[in-house]
Amino acid sequence: MISRTTQSLLAAVGVLALAVGIAEVHPPTGQAAVTGATVLTAVQHSTLICPPPLQGGSGSTGYSLAVPGGLAGAGSAAASGSGSSASASSTASGASLGSLTAGGNGSKALVKQTAAGGSTTAKAVGGDKAPALLAESDGSTAPGFTVQQITSGIGTTLSGTGCTAPGTEFWFSGADTDKGSTDYLELSNAEATAADVDIQILGPNGEVDNTTAANINVPAGGTASLLLSTLIGPGNENSSLAVHVLVRSGRVAAALHADSGSKGADWIPATTAAGTQVVSGLPGDLSDATLVVAAPGTDDADLKVQLASQTGWITPAGHETVHVKAGMVTTVDLGNITRGQPAALRLTPTDPKQATPVVAGIQVVRGGKSGTDTGYLAGSGSIGQRATAAGSTGSDTTLLLTATDTAAVVKVGTVGSGSTPTSTSVSIPAGATVAVTPKAPGNGTYAVTVEPVSGGSVYAARMITRKSGSVPAFTIQQMVDDRSTVQIPHALQDNSILTR
């Protein structure tokens, strides 16, 4: 695996730092609806960061940027890599109807999209020094703005991740520091000041002793690449770890790439601690699955295990419950738990009055003697108002949709560049998981959206499969709310304050 020094993320970070954030809203101008004490308004600015692609000298990384549209207003969206001052300037000026720009070396723009309601692609810089990517969107292009990063060509694996907003806390479940595995933690900082980060690592015996995981400096406009095995002391190697990233000052985007050697590689999705965890996206043809659960607090966790199969919730034989000691990690070998049917796994407290927060993830393996690839899932939220995933091509995509408690109907849509969008309704029985192959809107790359129509909560994941020789290379990304709208306080004008 590649060693990496701190890399430049953005030369023009001074121009962009004020715009960095999960979502920025402005006073409603025809896009808002009053809902009680709050106003539901369209997001006006969105920022996402893609980690430096671990592609070595032979791999190739592509970015897919999607603007699903559906909300009115002018704006612009942009994605830029190291040294792309032209893209920064373009974003600050606010192009009419929006422009979606990916910048590479120097001032050369790689691709542009000039309107909401489409998807486009850009190729990352080659080699093992490719920087992180900063993606921004404004106005009509901000609602649902989604960026996907996919790397292929390193052996027979496929690594994909949805690019994320900067934040102050991240959990990753299922990291590995055993011999033969190479896991990298990537911390990217797009702000104008350095960030200070602590890393906590939990294992089967509690918190792992380490001397190098505190007070990590992530420079302004840069990325700190950390080989996970170097953060722990000798004798603490383990194949099932939970990693906690806590930002003491500033904000970063954290991503963890796990490489299990011959077994496969992919990015582990970030998650949060919660009393109930739903891990969606288990493919029916998996050959092995490993559940990794951590209880980061001071209380033990006793959890009931359920599987949402094609016929409804079932309790998997031999895996009815899981006990996790406080501050420790428990690993459960689920084997071929789906047995040919797509599924989601739910963990709930056996005693609802004692809902201990836990962190959960599942390592998924597909393939057999001729070769395998590995993907990672984690506890996640539902699709909310709408979920979007970019980066699908042709018929390589499968959606895995789960209705947790009540039967639901969702609208599955696809949107590409220069093609007519498609949509279809999908019914999901209560407590069941269905697999759907969306219809590509045309040739080239497209984005997939899932919107609720009726019924209860729906959890979704998108799997991309691209066979490499005899190995079933794949990557899975869970689909959560794409941040199209936010609620802000509804303030009423009170002129009486002028007379007090």
Coordinates of N, CA and C in Angstrom, one line a residue, residues 170-176 183 202 239-244 256 258 267-272 277 279 290-295 329-331 358-363 375-379:
F170 N -16.4 11.7 14.0 CA -16.7 10.6 13.1 C -16.3 9.3 13.8
W171 N -17.1 8.2 13.5 CA -16.9 6.9 14.0 C -16.7 6.0 12.8
F172 N -15.8 5.0 12.8 CA -15.6 4.0 11.8 C -15.5 2.6 12.5
S173 N -16.3 1.7 12.0 CA -16.4 0.4 12.7 C -15.9 -0.7 11.7
G174 N -14.9 -1.5 12.1 CA -14.4 -2.6 11.2 C -13.0 -2.4 10.7
A175 N -12.3 -1.4 11.3 CA -10.9 -1.2 10.8 C -10.0 -2.4 11.2
D176 N -8.8 -2.5 10.5 CA -8.0 -3.7 10.7 C -6.5 -3.3 10.7
D183 N -4.7 -0.1 6.5 CA -5.8 0.8 6.6 C -5.2 2.2 6.8
L202 N -10.8 1.7 19.7 CA -11.3 0.7 20.6 C -11.1 -0.7 20.0
S239 N -8.0 -7.3 13.9 CA -8.8 -7.2 12.7 C -10.1 -6.6 12.9
S240 N -10.5 -6.2 14.1 CA -11.8 -5.7 14.3 C -11.7 -4.5 15.3
L241 N -11.6 -3.3 14.8 CA -11.4 -2.1 15.6 C -12.5 -1.1 15.3
A242 N -12.8 -0.2 16.3 CA -13.6 0.9 16.0 C -12.7 2.2 16.2
V243 N -12.8 3.1 15.3 CA -12.0 4.3 15.3 C -12.8 5.5 15.5
H244 N -12.5 6.3 16.5 CA -13.2 7.5 16.8 C -12.3 8.8 16.5
L256 N -11.8 6.6 6.0 CA -10.9 5.5 6.3 C -11.0 4.5 5.2
A258 N -9.8 0.8 4.0 CA -9.4 -0.5 4.5 C -9.0 -1.4 3.4
W267 N -13.6 1.7 1.1 CA -13.7 2.8 2.1 C -14.8 2.3 3.2
I268 N -14.5 2.5 4.5 CA -15.4 2.2 5.5 C -16.3 3.5 5.8
P269 N -17.6 3.4 5.7 CA -18.4 4.6 5.9 C -18.4 5.1 7.3
A270 N -18.4 6.4 7.5 CA -18.5 7.0 8.8 C -19.9 6.8 9.4
T271 N -20.0 6.7 10.7 CA -21.3 6.4 11.4 C -21.3 7.2 12.7
T272 N -22.4 7.0 13.4 CA -22.5 7.7 14.7 C -23.0 6.7 15.8
Q277 N -29.5 0.6 15.7 CA -28.7 0.8 14.5 C -29.3 -0.1 13.4
V279 N -28.4 -1.3 9.6 CA -27.3 -1.5 8.7 C -27.9 -2.0 7.4
T290 N -19.1 -10.0 8.5 CA -18.6 -9.9 9.9 C -19.2 -8.6 10.5
L291 N -19.9 -8.8 11.6 CA -20.5 -7.7 12.3 C -19.5 -7.2 13.4
V292 N -19.2 -5.9 13.4 CA -18.3 -5.3 14.4 C -19.1 -4.2 15.2
V293 N -19.3 -4.4 16.5 CA -20.1 -3.5 17.3 C -19.2 -3.0 18.5
A294 N -19.3 -1.7 18.7 CA -18.5 -1.1 19.9 C -19.5 -0.4 20.8
A295 N -19.3 -0.5 22.1 CA -20.1 0.3 23.1 C -19.1 1.3 23.7
V329 N -15.1 -3.7 21.9 CA -15.6 -4.1 20.6 C -15.9 -5.6 20.6
T330 N -17.1 -6.0 20.1 CA -17.5 -7.4 19.9 C -17.6 -7.7 18.4
T331 N -17.1 -8.8 18.0 CA -17.1 -9.2 16.6 C -18.0 -10.5 16.5
V358 N -24.4 2.4 20.7 CA -23.4 1.6 20.1 C -23.0 2.1 18.7
V359 N -21.9 1.6 18.3 CA -21.4 1.9 16.9 C -21.3 0.6 16.2
A360 N -21.9 0.5 15.0 CA -22.0 -0.8 14.3 C -21.5 -0.7 12.8
G361 N -20.9 -1.8 12.4 CA -20.5 -1.9 11.0 C -20.4 -3.3 10.6
I362 N -20.5 -3.6 9.3 CA -20.4 -5.0 8.7 C -19.4 -5.0 7.6
Q363 N -18.5 -5.9 7.6 CA -17.6 -6.2 6.5 C -18.3 -7.2 5.6
G375 N -16.5 -5.1 0.8 CA -17.2 -3.8 1.0 C -17.5 -3.6 2.4
Y376 N -17.9 -2.4 2.8 CA -18.2 -2.1 4.2 C -19.5 -1.3 4.3
L377 N -20.2 -1.7 5.3 CA -21.5 -1.0 5.7 C -21.5 -0.5 7.1
A378 N -22.4 0.4 7.4 CA -22.4 0.9 8.8 C -23.8 1.3 9.1
G379 N -24.1 1.5 10.4 CA -25.4 2.0 10.8 C -25.6 3.4 10.2

